[in-house]
mmCIF file of C-alpha atoms and ligand atoms in Angstrom:
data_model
loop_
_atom_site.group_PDB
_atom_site.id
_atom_site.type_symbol
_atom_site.label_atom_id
_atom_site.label_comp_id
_atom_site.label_asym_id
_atom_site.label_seq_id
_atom_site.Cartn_x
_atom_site.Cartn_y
_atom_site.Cartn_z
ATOM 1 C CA UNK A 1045 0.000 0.000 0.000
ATOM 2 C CA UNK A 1046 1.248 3.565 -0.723
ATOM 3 C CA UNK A 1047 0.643 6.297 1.172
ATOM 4 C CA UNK A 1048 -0.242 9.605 -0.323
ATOM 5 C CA UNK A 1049 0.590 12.589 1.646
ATOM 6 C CA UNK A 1050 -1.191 15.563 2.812
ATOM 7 C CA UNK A 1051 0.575 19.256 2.505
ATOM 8 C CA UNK A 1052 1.405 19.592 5.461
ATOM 9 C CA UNK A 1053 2.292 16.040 6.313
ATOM 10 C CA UNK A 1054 4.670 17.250 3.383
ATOM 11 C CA UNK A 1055 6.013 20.115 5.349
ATOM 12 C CA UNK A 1056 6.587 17.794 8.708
ATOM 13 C CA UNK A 1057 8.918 15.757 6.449
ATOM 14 C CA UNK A 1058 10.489 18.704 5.195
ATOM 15 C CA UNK A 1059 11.577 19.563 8.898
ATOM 16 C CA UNK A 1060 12.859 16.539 9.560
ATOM 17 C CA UNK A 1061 14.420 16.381 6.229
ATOM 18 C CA UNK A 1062 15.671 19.540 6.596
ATOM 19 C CA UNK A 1063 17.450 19.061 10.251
ATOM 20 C CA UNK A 1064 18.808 15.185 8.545
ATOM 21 C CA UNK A 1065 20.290 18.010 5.838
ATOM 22 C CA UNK A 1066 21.630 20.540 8.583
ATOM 23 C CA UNK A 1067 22.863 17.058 10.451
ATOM 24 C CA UNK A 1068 25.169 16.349 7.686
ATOM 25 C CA UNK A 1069 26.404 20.037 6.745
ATOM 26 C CA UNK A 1070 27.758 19.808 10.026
ATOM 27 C CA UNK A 1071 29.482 16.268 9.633
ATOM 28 C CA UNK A 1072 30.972 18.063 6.719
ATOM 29 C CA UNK A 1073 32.522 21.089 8.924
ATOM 30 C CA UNK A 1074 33.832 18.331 10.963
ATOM 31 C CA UNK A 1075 35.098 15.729 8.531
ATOM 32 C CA UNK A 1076 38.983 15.662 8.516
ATOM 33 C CA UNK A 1077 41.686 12.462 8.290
ATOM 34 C CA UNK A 1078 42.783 11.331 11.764
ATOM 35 C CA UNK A 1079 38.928 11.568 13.364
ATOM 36 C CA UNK A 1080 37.145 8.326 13.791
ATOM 37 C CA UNK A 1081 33.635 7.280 12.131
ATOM 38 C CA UNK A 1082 32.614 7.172 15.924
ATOM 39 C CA UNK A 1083 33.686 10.631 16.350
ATOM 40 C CA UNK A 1084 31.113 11.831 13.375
ATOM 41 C CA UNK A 1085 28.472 9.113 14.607
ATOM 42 C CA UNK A 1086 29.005 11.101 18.512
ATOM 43 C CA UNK A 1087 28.372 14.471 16.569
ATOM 44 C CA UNK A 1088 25.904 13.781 14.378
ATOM 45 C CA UNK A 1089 23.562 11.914 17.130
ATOM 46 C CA UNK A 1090 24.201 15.224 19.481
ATOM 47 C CA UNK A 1091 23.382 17.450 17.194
ATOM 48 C CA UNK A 1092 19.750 15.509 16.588
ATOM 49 C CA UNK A 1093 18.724 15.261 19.952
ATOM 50 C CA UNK A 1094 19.989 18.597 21.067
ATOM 51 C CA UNK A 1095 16.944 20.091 17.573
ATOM 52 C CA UNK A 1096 14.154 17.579 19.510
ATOM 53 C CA UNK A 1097 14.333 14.828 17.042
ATOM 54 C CA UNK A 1098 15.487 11.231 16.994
ATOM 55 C CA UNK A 1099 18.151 9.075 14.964
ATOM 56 C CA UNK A 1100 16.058 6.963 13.001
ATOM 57 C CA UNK A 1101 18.845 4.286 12.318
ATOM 58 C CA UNK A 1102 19.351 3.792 16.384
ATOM 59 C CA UNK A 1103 17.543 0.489 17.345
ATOM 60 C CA UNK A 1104 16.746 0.141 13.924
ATOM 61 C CA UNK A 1105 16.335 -4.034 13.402
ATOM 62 C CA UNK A 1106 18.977 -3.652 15.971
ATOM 63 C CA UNK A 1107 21.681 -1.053 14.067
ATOM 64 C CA UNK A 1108 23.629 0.245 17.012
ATOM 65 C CA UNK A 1109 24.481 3.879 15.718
ATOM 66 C CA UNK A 1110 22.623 7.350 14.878
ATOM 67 C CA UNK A 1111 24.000 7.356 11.150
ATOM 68 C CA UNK A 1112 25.592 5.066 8.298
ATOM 69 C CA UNK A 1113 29.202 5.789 7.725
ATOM 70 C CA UNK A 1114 30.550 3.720 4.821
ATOM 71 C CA UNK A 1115 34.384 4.427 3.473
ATOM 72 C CA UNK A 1116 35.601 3.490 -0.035
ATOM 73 C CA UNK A 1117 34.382 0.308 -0.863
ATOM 74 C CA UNK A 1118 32.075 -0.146 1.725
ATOM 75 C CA UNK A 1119 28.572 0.523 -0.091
ATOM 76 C CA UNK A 1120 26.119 1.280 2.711
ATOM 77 C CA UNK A 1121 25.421 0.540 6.232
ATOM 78 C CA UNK A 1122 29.004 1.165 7.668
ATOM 79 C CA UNK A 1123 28.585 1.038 11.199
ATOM 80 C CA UNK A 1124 30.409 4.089 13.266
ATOM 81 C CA UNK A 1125 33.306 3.011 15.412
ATOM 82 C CA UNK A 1126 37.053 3.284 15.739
ATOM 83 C CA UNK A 1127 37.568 3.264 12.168
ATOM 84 C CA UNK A 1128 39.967 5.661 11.469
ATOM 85 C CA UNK A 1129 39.311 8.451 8.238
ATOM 86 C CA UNK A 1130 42.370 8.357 6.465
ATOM 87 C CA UNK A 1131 43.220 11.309 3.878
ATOM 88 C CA UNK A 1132 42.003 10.277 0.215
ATOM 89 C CA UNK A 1133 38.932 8.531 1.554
ATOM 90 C CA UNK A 1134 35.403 8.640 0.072
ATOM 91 C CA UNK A 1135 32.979 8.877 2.996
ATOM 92 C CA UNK A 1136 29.513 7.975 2.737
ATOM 93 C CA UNK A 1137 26.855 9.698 5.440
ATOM 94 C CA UNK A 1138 23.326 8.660 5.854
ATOM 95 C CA UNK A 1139 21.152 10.460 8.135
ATOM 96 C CA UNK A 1140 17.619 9.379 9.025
ATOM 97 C CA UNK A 1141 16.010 11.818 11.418
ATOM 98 C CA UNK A 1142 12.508 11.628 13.478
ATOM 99 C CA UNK A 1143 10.927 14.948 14.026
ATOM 100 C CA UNK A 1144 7.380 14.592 15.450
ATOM 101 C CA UNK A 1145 6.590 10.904 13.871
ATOM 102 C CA UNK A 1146 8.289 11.797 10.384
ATOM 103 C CA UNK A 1147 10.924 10.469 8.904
ATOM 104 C CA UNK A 1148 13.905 12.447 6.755
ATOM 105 C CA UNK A 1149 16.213 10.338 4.817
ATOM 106 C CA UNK A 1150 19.681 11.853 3.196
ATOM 107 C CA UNK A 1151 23.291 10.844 2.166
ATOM 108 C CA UNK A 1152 25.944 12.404 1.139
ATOM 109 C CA UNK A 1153 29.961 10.933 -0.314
ATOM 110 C CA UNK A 1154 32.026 13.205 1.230
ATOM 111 C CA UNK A 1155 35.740 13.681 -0.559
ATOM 112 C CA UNK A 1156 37.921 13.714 1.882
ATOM 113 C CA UNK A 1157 42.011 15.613 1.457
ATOM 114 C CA UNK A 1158 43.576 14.313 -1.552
ATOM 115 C CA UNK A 1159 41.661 11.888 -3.190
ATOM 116 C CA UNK A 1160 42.251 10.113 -6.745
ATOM 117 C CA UNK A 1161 40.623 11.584 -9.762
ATOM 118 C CA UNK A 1162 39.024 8.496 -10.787
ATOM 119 C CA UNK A 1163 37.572 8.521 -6.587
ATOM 120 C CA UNK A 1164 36.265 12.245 -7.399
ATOM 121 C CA UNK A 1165 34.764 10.993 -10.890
ATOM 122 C CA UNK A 1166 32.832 7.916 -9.633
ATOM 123 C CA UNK A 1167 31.307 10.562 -6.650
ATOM 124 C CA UNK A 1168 30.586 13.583 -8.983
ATOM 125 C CA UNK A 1169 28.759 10.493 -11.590
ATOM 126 C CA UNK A 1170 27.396 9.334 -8.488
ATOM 127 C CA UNK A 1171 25.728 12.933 -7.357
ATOM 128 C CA UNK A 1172 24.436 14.024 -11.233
ATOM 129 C CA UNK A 1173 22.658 10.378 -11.386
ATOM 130 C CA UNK A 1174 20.837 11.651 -8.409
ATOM 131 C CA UNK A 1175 19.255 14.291 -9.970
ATOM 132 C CA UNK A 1176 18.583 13.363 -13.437
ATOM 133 C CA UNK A 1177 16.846 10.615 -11.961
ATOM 134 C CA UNK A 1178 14.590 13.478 -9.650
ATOM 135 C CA UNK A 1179 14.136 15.162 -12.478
ATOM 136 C CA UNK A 1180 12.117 12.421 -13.874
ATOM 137 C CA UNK A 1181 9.455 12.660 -11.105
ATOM 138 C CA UNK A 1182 5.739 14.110 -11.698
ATOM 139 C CA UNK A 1183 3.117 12.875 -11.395
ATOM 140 C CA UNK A 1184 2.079 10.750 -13.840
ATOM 141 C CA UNK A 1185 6.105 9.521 -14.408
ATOM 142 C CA UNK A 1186 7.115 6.042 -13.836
ATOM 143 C CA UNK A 1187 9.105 4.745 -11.619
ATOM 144 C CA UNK A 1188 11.285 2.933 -14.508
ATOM 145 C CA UNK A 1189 11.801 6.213 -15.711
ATOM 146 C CA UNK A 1190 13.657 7.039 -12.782
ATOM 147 C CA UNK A 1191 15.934 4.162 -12.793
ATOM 148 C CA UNK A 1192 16.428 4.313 -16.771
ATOM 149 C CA UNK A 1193 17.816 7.884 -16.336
ATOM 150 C CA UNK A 1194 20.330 7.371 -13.788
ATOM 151 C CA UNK A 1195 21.273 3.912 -15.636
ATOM 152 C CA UNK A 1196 21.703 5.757 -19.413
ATOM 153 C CA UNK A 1197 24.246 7.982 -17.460
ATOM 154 C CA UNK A 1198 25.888 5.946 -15.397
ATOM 155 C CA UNK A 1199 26.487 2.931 -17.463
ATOM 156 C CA UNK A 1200 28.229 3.978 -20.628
ATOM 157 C CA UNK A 1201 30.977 5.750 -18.293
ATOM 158 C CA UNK A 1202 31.688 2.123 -17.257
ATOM 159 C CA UNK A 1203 30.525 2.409 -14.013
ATOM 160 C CA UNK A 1204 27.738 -0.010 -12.380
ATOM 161 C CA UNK A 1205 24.833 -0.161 -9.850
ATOM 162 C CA UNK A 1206 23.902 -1.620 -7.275
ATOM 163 C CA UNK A 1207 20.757 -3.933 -7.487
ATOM 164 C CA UNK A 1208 20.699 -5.159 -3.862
ATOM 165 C CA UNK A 1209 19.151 -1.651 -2.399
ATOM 166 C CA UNK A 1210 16.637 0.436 -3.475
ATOM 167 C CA UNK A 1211 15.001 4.077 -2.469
ATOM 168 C CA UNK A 1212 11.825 3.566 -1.099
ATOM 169 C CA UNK A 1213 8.289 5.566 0.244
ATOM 170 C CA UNK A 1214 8.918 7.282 3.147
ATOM 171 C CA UNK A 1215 7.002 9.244 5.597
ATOM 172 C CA UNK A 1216 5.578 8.353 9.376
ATOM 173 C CA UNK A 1217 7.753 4.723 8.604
ATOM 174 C CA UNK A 1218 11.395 5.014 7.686
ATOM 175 C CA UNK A 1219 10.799 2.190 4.514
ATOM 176 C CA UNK A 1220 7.114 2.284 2.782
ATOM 177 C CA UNK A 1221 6.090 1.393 -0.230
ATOM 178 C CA UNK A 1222 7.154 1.292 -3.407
ATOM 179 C CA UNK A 1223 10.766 0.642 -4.011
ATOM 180 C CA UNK A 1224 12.632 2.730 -6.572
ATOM 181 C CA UNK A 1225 14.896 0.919 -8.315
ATOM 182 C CA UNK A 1226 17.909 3.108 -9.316
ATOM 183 C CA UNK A 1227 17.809 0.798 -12.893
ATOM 184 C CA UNK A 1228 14.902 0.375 -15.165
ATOM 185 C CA UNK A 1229 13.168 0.771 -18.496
ATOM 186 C CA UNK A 1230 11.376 4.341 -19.395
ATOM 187 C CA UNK A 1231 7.591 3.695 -19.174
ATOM 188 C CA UNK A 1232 7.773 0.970 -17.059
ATOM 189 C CA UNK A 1233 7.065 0.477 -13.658
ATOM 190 C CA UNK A 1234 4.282 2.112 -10.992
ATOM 191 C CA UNK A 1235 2.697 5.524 -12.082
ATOM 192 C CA UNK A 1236 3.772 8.481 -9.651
ATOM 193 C CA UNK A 1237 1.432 10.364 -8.089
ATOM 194 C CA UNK A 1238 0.937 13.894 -6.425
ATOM 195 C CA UNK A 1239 1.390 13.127 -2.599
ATOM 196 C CA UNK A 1240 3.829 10.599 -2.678
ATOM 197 C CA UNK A 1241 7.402 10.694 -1.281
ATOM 198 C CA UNK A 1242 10.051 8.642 -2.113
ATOM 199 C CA UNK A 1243 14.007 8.717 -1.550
ATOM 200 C CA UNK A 1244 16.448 8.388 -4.658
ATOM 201 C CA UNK A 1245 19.709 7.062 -3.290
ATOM 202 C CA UNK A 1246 21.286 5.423 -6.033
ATOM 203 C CA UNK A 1247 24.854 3.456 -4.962
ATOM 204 C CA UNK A 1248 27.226 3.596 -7.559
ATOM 205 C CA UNK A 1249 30.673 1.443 -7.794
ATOM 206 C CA UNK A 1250 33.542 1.861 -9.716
ATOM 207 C CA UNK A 1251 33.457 -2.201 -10.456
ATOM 208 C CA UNK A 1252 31.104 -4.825 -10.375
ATOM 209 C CA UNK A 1253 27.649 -4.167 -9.270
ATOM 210 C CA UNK A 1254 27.562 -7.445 -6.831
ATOM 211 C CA UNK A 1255 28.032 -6.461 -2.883
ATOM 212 C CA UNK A 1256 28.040 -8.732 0.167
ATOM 213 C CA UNK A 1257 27.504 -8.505 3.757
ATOM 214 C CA UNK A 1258 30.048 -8.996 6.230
ATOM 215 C CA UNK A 1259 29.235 -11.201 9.222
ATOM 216 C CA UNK A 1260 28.070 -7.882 11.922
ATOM 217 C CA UNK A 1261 25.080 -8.328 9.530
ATOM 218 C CA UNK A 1262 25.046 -4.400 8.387
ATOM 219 C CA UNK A 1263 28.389 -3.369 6.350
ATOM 220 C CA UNK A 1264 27.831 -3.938 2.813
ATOM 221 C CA UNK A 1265 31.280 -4.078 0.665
ATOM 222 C CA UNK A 1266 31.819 -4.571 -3.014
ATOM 223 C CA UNK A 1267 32.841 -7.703 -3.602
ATOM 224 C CA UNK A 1268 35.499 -6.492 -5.894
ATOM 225 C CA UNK A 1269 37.057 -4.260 -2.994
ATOM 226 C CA UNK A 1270 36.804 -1.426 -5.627
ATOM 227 C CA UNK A 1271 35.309 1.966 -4.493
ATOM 228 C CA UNK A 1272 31.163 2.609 -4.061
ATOM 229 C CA UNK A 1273 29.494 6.236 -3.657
ATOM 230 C CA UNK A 1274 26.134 7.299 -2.756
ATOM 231 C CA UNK A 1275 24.136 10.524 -2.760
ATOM 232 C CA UNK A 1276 20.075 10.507 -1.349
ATOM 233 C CA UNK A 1277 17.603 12.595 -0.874
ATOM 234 C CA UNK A 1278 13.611 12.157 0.107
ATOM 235 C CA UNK A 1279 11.648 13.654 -2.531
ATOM 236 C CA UNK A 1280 7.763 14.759 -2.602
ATOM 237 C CA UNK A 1281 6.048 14.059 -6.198
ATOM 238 C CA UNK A 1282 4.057 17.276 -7.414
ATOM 239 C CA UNK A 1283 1.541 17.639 -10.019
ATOM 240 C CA UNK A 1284 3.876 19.052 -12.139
ATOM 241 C CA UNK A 1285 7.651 17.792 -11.418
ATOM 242 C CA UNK A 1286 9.183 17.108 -7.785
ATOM 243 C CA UNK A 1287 10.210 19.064 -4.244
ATOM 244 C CA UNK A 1288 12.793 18.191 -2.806
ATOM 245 C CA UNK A 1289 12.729 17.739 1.149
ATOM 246 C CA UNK A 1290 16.191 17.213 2.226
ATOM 247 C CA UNK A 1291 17.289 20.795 1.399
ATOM 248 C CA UNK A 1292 19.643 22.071 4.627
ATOM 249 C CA UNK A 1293 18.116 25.657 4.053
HETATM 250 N N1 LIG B 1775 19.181 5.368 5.678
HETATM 251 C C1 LIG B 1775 19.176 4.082 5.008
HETATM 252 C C2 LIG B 1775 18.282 4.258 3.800
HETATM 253 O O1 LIG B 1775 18.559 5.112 3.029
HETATM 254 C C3 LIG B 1775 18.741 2.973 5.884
HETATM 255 C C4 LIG B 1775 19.692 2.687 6.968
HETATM 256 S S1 LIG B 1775 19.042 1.466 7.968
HETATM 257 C C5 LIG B 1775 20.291 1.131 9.056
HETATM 258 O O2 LIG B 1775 17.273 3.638 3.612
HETATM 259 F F1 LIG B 1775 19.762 0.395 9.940
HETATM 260 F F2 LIG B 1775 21.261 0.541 8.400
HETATM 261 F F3 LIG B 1775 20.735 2.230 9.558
HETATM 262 CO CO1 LIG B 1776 16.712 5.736 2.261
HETATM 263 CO CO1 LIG B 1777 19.360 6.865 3.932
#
């Protein structure tokens, strides 16, 4: 079932989406080689309870931290701890926040000091994909068209995408219905409609497509070892395009 949303339920996911945004602004300010993932995890979680909302990844099915930190080749689902951020390191953020029962959902791949050009490539493909697939939502779109436009882009530069996780509805639950593939065919797939809101986080690797995940259960890796980025953000269909609710201003 999909869950159409009001205005201003749309505005109450703005909030949270927007203090998720401000969340990870600040875990940029911070970022530097030498700090643990901890570290940002400590900062990050302060900074949401200290603006009245709640980590939506803490307690989740049992994750034990208030954001997703995954480095280099890990895809998604890093879990913050003494891993150390080394200069040259792509650094993946997700924030989920909870601000009065809804649910904000954004990433970022941070580049962190010197990193290779090909590292910078992959994450600037990675962030474009992103929005040529938003700009495929209206109402009336399909979700294939969504997935076809980041795929047309991504693919021919050699890069590939992940097929294990998906975007998904969001609103007063952190995963609703439907899932958005971040691969499809144009014209295919569930019709959009005003009132829903749905995440695009497509996870792009430098490699093969195919992850795994290691035995905590969470951190997802390429199974190549090569290098994965991500960029997300929760996005409300309109009659005539898309808003975008993870905006930090
Ligand atoms: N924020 C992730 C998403 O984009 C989900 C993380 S769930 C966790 O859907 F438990 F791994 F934190
Ligand atoms: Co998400
Ligand atoms: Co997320």
């Amino acid at each position: 079932m999909i869950i159409l949303k009001s205005r201003e339920e749309i505005e109450k996911i703005r909030e949270s989406g927007r203090l998720a945004a401000r969340a990870l602004d600040l875990a940029a300010e911070h970022l530097k080689p030498g700090l643990t993932t901890g570290q940002m995890d400590k900062l990050i979680h302060d900074f949401i309870m200290d603006h009245g909302a709640i980590p939506a990844t803490l307690g989740y099915k049992g994750y034990p931290a208030s954001s997703c930190i995954s480095i280099n080749e890990v895809v998604v689902h890093g879990i913050p701890g003494p891993r150390v951020i080394n200069d040259g390191d792509l650094v993946k953020i997700d924030v989920t926040t909870i601000l009065d029962g809804f649910y904000g959902d954004t990433a970022r791949t941070y580049c962190v000091g010197n990193v290779s050009p090909e590292a910078r490539k992959l994450a600037e493909a990675t962030e474009k994909s992103m929005y040529l697939g938003i700009g495929e939502i209206k109402s009336g779109a399909r979700l294939g068209d969504i997935g076809a436009a980041i795929q047309e882009f991504i693919e021919p530069q050699g890069f590939s995408i992940v097929r294990d996780f998906v975007g998904h509805g969001v609103g007063r639950e952190f995963h609703e219905e439907p899932s958005v593939a971040h691969f499809g065919r144009r014209g295919s797939g569930l019709r959009l409609k005003t009132g829903m809101v749905i995440t695009v986080e497509p996870m792009i690797n430098q490699g093969v497509y195919n992850i795994k995940v290691l035995k905590d259960g969470w951190t997802a890796v390429t199974t190549d070892g090569k290098l994965s980025s991500q960029f997300e953000h929760t996005v409300a269909v309109t009659p005539d395009g898309y808003d975008i609710l993870t905006l930090s201003n």
